[in-house]
PDB file of C-alpha atoms in Angstrom:
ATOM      1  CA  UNK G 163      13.916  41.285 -14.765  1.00 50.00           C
ATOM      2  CA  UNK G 164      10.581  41.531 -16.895  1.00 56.00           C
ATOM      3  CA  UNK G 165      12.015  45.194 -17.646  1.00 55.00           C
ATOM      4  CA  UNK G 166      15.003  43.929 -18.725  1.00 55.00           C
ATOM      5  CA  UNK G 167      14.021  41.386 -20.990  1.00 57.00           C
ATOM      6  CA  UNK G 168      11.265  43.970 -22.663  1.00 55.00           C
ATOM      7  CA  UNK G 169      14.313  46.584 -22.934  1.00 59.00           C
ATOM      8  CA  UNK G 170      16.432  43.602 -24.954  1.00 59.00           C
ATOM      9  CA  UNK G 171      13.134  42.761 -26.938  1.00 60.00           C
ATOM     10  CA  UNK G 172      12.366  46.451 -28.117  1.00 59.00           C
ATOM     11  CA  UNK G 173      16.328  46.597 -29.412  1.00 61.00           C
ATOM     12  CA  UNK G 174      15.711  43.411 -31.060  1.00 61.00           C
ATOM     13  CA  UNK G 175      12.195  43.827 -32.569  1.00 54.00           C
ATOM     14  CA  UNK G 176      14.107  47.552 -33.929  1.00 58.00           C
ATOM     15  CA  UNK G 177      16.894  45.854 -35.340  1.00 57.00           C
ATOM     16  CA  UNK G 178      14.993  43.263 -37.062  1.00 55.00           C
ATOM     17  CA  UNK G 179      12.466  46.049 -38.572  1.00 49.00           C
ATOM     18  CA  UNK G 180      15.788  48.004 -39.694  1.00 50.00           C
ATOM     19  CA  UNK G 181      16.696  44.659 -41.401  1.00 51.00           C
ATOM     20  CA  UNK G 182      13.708  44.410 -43.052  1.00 47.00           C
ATOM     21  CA  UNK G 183      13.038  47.909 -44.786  1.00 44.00           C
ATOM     22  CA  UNK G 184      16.879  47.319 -46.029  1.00 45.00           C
ATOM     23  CA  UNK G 185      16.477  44.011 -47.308  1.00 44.00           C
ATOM     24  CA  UNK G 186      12.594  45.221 -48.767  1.00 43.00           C
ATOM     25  CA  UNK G 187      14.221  48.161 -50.292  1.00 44.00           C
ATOM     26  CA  UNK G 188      16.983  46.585 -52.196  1.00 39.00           C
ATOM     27  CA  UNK G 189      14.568  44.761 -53.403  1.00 42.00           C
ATOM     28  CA  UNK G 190      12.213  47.261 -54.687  1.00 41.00           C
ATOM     29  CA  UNK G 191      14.909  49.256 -56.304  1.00 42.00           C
ATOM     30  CA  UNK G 192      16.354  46.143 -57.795  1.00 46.00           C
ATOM     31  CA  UNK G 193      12.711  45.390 -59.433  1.00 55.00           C
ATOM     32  CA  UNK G 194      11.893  49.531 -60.039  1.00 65.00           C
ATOM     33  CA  UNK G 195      13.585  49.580 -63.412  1.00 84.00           C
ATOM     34  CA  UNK G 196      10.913  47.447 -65.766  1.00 89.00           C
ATOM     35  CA  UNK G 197       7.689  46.287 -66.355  1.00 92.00           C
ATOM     36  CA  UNK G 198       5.863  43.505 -68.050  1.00 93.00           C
ATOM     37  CA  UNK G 199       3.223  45.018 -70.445  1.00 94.00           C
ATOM     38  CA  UNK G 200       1.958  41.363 -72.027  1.00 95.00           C
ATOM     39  CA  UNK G 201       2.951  37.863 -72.065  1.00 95.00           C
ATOM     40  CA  UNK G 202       1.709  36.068 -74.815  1.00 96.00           C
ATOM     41  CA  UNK G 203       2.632  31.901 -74.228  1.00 95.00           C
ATOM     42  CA  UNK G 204       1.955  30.012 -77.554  1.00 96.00           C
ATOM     43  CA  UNK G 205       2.369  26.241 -78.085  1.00 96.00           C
ATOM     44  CA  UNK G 206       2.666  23.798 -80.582  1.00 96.00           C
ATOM     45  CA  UNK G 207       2.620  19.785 -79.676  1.00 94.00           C
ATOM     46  CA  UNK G 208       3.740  17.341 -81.785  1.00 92.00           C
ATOM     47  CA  UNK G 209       3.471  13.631 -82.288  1.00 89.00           C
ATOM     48  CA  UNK G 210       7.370  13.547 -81.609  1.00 89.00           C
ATOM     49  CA  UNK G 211       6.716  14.702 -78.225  1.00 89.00           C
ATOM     50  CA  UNK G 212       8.557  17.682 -78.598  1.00 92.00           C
ATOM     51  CA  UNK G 213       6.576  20.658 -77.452  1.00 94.00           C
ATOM     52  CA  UNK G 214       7.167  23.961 -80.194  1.00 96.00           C
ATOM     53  CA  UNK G 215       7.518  27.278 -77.972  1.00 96.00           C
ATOM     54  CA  UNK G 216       7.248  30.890 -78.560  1.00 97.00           C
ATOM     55  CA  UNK G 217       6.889  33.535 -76.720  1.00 96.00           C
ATOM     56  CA  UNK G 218       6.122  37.019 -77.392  1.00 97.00           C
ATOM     57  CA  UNK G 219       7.179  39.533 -74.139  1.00 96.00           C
ATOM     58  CA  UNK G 220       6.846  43.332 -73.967  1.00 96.00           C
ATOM     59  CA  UNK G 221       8.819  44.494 -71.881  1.00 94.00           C
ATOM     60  CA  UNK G 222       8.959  48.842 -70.188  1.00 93.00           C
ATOM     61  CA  UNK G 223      12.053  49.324 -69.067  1.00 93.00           C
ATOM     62  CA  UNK G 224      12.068  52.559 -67.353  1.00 91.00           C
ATOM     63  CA  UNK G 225      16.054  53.448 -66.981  1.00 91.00           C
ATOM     64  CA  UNK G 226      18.602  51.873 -69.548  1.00 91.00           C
ATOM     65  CA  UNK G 227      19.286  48.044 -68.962  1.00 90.00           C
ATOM     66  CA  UNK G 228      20.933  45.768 -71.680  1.00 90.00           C
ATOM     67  CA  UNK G 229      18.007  43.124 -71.271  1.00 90.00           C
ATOM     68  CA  UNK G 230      16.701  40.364 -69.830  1.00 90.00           C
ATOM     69  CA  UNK G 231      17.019  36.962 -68.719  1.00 90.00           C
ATOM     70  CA  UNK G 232      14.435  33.983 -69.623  1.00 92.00           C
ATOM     71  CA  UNK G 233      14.568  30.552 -67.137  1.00 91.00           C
ATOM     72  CA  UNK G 234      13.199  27.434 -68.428  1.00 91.00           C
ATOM     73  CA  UNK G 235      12.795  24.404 -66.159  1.00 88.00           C
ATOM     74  CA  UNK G 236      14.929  21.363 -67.901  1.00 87.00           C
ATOM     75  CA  UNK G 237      14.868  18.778 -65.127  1.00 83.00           C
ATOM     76  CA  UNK G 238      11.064  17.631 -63.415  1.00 78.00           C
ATOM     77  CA  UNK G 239      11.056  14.802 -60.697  1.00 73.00           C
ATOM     78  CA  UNK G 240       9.901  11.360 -61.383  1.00 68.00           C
ATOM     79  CA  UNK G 241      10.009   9.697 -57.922  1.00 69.00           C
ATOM     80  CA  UNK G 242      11.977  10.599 -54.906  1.00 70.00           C
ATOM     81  CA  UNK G 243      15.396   9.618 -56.607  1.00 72.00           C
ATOM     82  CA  UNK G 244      14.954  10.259 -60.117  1.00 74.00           C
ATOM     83  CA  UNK G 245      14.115  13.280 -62.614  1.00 79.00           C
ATOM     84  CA  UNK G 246      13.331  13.137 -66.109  1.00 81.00           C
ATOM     85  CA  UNK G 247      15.350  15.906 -68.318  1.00 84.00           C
ATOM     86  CA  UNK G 248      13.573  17.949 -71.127  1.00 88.00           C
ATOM     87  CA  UNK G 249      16.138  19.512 -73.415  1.00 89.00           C
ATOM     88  CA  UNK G 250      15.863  22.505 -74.901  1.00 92.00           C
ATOM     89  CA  UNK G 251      17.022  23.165 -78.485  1.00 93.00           C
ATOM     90  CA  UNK G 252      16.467  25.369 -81.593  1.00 95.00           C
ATOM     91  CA  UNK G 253      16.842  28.390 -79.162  1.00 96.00           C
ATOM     92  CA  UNK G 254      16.195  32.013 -81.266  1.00 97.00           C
ATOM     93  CA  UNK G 255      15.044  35.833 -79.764  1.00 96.00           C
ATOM     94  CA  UNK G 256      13.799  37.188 -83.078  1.00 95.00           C
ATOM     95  CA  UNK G 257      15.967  40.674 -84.081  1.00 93.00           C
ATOM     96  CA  UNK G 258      18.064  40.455 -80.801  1.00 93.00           C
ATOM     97  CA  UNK G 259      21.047  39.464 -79.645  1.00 94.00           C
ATOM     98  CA  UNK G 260      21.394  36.167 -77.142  1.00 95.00           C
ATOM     99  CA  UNK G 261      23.486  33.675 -75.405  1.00 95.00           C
ATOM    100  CA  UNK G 262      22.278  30.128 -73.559  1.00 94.00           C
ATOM    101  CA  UNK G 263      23.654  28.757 -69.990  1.00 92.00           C
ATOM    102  CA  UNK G 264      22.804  25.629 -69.184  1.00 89.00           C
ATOM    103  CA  UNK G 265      22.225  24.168 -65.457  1.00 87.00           C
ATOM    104  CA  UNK G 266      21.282  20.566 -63.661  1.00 81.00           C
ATOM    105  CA  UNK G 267      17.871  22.429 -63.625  1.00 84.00           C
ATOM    106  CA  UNK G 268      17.334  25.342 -65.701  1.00 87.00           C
ATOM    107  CA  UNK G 269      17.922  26.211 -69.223  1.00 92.00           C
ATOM    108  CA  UNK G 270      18.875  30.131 -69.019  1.00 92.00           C
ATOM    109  CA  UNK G 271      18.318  32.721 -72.165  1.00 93.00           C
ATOM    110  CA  UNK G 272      20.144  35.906 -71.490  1.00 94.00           C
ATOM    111  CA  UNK G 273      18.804  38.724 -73.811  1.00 93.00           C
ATOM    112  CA  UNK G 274      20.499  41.804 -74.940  1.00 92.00           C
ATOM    113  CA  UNK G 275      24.153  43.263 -75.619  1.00 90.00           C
ATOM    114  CA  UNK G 276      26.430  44.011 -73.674  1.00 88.00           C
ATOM    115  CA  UNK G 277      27.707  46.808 -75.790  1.00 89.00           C
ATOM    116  CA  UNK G 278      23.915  47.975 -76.205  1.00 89.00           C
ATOM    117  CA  UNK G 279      21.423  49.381 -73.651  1.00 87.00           C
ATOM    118  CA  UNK G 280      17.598  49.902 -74.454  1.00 89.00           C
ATOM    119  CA  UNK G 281      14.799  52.002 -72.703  1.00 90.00           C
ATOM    120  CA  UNK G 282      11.091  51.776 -72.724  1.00 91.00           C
ATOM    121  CA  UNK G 283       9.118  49.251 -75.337  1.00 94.00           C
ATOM    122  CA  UNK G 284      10.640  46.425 -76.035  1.00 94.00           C
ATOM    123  CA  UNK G 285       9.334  43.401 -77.667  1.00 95.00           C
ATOM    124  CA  UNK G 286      11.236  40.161 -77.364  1.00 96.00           C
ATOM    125  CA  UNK G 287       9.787  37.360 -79.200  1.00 97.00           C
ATOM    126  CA  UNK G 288      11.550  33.800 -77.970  1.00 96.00           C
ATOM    127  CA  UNK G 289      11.453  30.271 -79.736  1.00 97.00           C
ATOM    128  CA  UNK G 290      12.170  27.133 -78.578  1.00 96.00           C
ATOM    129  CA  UNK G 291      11.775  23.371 -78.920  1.00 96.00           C
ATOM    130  CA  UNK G 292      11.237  21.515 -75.432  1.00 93.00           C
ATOM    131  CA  UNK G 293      12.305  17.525 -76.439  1.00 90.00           C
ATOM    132  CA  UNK G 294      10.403  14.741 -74.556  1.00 88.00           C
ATOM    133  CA  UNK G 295       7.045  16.708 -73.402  1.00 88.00           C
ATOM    134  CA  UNK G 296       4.768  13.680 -73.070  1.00 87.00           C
ATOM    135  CA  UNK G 297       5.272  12.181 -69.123  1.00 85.00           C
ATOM    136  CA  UNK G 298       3.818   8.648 -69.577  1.00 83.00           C
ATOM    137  CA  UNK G 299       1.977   6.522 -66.598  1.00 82.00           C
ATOM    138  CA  UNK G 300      -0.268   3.390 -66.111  1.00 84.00           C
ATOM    139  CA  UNK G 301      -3.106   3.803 -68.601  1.00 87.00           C
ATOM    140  CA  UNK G 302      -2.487   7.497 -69.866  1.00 88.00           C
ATOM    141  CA  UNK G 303       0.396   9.585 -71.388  1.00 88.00           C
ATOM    142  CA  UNK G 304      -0.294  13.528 -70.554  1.00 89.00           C
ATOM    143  CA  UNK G 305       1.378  17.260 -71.246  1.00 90.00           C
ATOM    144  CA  UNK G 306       2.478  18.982 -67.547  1.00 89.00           C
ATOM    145  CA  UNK G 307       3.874  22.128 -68.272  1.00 88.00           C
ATOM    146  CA  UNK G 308       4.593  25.110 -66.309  1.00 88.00           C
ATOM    147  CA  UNK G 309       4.139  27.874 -68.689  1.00 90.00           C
ATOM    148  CA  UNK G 310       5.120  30.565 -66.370  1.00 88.00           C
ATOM    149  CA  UNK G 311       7.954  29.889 -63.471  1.00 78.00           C
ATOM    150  CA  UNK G 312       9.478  31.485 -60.778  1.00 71.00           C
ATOM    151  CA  UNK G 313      11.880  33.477 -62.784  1.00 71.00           C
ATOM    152  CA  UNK G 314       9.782  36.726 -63.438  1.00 83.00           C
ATOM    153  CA  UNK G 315       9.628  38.937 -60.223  1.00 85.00           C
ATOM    154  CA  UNK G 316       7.543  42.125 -61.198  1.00 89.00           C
ATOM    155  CA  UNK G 317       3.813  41.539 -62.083  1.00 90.00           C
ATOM    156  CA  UNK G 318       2.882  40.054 -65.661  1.00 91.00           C
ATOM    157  CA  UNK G 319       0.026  42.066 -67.397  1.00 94.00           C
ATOM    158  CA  UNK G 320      -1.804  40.800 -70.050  1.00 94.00           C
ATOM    159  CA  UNK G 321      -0.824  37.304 -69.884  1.00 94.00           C
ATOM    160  CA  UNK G 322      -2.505  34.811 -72.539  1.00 94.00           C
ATOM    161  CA  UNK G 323      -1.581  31.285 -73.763  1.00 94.00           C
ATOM    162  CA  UNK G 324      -2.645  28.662 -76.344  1.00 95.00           C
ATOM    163  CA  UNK G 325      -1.738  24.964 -76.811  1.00 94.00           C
ATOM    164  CA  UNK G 326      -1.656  23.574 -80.290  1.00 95.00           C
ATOM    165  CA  UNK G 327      -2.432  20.046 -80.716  1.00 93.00           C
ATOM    166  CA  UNK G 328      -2.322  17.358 -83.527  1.00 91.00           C
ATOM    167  CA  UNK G 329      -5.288  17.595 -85.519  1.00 87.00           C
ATOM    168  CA  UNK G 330      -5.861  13.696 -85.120  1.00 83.00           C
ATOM    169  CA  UNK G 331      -6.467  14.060 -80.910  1.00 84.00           C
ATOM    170  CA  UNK G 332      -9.853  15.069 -79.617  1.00 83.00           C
ATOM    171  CA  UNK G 333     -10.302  15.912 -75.769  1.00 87.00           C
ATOM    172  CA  UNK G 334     -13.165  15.223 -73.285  1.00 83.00           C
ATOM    173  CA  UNK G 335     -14.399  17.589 -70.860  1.00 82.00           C
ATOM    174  CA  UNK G 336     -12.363  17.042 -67.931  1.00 86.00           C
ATOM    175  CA  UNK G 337      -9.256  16.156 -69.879  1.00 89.00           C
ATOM    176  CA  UNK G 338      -7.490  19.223 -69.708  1.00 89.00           C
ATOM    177  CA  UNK G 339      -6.972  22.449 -67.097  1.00 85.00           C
ATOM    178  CA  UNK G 340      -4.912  25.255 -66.411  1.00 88.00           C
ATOM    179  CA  UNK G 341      -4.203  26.473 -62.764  1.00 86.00           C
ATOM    180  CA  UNK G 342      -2.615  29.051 -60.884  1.00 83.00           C
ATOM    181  CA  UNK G 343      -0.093  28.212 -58.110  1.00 73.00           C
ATOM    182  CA  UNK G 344       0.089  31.148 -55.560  1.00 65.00           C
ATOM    183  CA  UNK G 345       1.373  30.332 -51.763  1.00 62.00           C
ATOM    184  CA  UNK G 346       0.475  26.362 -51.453  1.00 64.00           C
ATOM    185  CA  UNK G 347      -2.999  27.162 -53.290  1.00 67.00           C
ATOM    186  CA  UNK G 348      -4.281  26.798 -56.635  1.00 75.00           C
ATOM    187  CA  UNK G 349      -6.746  28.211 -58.155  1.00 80.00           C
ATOM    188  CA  UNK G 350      -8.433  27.390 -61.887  1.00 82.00           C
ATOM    189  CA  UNK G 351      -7.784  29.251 -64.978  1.00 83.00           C
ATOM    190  CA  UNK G 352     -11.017  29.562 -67.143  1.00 86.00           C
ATOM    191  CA  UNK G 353      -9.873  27.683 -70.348  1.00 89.00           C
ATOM    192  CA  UNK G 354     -11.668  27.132 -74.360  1.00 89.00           C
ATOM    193  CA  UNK G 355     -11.103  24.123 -76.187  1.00 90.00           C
ATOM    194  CA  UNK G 356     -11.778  24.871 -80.382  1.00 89.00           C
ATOM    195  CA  UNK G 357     -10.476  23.479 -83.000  1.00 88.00           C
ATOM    196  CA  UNK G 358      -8.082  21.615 -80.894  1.00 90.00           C
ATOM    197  CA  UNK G 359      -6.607  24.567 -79.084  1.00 93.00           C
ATOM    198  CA  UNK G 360      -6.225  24.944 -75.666  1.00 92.00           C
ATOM    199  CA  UNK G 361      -7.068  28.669 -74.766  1.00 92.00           C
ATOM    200  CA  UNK G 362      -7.564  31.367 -71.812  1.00 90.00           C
ATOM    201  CA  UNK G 363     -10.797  33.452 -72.274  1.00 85.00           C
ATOM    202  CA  UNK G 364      -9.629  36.516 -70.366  1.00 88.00           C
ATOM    203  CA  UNK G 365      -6.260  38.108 -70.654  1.00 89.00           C
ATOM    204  CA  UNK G 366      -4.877  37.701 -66.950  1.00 89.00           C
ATOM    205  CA  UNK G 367      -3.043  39.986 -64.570  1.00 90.00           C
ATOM    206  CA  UNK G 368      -0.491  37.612 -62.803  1.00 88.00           C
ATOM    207  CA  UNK G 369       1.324  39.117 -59.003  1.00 87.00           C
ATOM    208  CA  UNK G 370       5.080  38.306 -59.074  1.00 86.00           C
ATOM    209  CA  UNK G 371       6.247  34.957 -59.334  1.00 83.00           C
ATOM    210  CA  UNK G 372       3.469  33.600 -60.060  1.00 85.00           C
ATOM    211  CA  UNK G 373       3.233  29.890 -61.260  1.00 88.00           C
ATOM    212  CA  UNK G 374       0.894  28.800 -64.375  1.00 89.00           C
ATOM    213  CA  UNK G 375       0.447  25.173 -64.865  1.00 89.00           C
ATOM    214  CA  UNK G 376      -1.419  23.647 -68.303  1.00 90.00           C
ATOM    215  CA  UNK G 377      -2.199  19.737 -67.693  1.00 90.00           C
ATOM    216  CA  UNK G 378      -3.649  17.430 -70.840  1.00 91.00           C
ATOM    217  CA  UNK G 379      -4.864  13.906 -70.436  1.00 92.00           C
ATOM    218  CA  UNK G 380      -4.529  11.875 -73.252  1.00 90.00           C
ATOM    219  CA  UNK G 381      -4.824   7.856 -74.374  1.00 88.00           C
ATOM    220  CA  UNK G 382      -2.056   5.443 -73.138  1.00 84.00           C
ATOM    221  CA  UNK G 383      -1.055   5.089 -77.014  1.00 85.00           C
ATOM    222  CA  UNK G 384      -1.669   8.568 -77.965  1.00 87.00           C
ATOM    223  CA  UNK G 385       1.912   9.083 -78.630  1.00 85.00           C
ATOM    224  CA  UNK G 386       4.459   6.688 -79.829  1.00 84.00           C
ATOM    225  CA  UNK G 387       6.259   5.206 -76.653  1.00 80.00           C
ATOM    226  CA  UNK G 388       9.942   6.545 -76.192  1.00 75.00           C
ATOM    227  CA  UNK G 389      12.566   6.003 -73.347  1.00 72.00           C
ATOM    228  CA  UNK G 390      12.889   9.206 -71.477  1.00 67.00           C
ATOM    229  CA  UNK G 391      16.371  10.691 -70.481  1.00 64.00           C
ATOM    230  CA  UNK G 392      16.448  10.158 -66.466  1.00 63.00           C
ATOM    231  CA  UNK G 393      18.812  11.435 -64.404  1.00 64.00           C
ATOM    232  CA  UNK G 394      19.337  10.803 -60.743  1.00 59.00           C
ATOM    233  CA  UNK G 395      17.868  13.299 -58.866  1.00 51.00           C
ATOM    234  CA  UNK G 396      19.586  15.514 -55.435  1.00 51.00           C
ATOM    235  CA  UNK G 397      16.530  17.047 -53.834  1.00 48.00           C
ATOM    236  CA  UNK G 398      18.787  19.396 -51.944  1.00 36.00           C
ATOM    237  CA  UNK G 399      20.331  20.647 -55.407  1.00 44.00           C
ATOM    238  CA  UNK G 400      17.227  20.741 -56.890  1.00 40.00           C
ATOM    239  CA  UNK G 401      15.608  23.130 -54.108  1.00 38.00           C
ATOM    240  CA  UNK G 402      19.295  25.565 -54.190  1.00 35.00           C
ATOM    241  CA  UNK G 403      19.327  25.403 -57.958  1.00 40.00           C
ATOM    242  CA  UNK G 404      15.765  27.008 -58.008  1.00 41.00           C
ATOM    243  CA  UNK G 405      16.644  29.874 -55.996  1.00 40.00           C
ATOM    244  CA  UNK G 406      17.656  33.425 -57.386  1.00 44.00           C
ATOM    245  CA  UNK G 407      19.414  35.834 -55.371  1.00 45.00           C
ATOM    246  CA  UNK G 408      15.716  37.513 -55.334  1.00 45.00           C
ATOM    247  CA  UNK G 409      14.381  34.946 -54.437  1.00 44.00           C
ATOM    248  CA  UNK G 410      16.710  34.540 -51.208  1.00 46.00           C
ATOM    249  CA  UNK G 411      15.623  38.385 -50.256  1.00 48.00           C
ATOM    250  CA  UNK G 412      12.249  37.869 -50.718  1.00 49.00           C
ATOM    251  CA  UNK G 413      12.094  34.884 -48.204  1.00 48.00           C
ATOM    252  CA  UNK G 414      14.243  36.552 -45.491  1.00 52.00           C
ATOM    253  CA  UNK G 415      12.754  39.712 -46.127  1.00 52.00           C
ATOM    254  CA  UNK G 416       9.290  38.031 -45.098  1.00 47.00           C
ATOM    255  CA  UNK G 417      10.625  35.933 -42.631  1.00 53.00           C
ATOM    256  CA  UNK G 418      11.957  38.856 -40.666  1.00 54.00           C
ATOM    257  CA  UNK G 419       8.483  40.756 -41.131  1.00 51.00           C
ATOM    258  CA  UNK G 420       6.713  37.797 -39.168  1.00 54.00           C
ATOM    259  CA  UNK G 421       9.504  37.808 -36.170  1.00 56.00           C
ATOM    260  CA  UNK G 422       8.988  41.330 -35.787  1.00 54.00           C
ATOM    261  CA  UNK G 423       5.038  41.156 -35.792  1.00 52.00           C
ATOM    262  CA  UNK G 424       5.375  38.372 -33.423  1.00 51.00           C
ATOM    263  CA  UNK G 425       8.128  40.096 -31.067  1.00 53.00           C
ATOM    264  CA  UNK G 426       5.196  43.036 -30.964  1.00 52.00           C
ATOM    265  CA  UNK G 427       2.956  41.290 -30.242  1.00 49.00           C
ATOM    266  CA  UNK G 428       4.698  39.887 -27.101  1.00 52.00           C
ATOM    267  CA  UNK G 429       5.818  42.944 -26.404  1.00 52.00           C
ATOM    268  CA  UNK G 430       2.072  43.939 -25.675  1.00 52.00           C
ATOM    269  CA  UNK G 431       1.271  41.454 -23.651  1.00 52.00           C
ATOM    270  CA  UNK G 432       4.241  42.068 -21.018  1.00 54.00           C
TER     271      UNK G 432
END
């Protein structure tokens, strides 16, 4: 019996390997056509709570694509049934060509013709407004943003970032940080504040999908009070919304590396 069962393991630990280097290897070939030379995240607050954006990627695309796509968050929970909505507006990619999709959750910036194809250096330089910034609680209003999401799956080089805000504010010590978000942990950016910018001190090199949060406490009446537009939330569409077909093959791809090390490892104890 115990022969049997480790002659149906083996056949299952090989299949499950097979699946793996297939599902790792679309992957990599999927991903094997550019690279992201610098990210440079600037940002403008104003008193109007709308949040100025622009972004200046260089992108190395090493075989002939038409472009690339930019996600933006829209939609960021409140409480467990309802999510405040940030629009986005005044939308421009300096000297190329563009269209917008809009979801529940995302706002979506597709880059490039589809008549046109480009190789190697490309710089795309994106603007945009993000409406209702300022998230208001009991005693203090503050600026969450993510200013890099899930959408980019090949490392980030260079990556740098600056918040702009109204000349009138003035921060404390303690007031303001920028993390990273990798696998459940965070870890702290080391941030400047001069002149009433908000800046990294070292250019960073970010892994895939990485997550980088900026948070800024400020006064309950820092900024005129406005209603927010809320929404009522689905958690499950929220969590399905944020996943890319990447994103599906990275998860299985990992979960099916940890069956197989764990099948092997049974294997050796028979």
């Amino acid at each position: 019996v115990i022969l049997k069962i480790k002659k149906y393991m083996k056949k299952l630990v090989s299949f499950l390997w097979f699946l793996f280097v297939a599902i790792t290897g679309v992957c990599s070939a999927d991903l094997a056509w550019y690279t992201i030379d610098s990210y440079n995240a600037d940002f403008t607050l104003e008193e109007s709570w709308i949040l100025k954006v622009e972004e200046t990627i260089t992108v190395n695309f090493t075989e002939n694509r038409h472009g690339i796509y930019r996600d933006i968050p829209i939609r960021f929970k409140k409480d467990k049934s309802t999510a405040i909505r940030t629009p986005i507006s005044n939308v421009n990619v300096k000297d190329y060509q563009f269209s917008t999709t809009e979801s529940d959750w995302t706002y979506e910036i597709k880059i490039g013709s589809p008549n046109y194809e480009v190789l190697w250096k490309q710089v795309y330089v994106i603007s945009y407004y993000v409406d209702w910034a300022i998230r208001t609680f009991s005693g203090r209003q503050e600026l969450y943003r993510n200013m890099l999401w899930l959408d980019w799956a090949v490392p980030i080089n260079n990556f740098n970032f600056a918040v702009h805000l109204p000349n009138t504010l003035q921060l404390r010590t303690g007031d303001y940080y920028a993390v990273f978000w990798t696998k459940g942990s965070t870890d702290k950016l080391d941030v400047t504040y001069e002149w009433n910018t908000i800046f990294n001190q070292e250019p960073q090199n970010l892994p895939p999908k990485q997550w980088v949060t900026i948070w800024i406490k400020f006064l309950e009446d820092t900024f005129p009070k406005r209603e927010y537009e809320v929404v009522v939330s689905n958690k499950f569409k929220s969590v399905i919304s944020n996943l890319s077909f990447d994103s599906i093959f990275n998860s299985l791809s990992f979960m099916i590396k940890n069956l197989s090390l764990w099948f092997i490892f049974i294997l050796a104890l028979i």
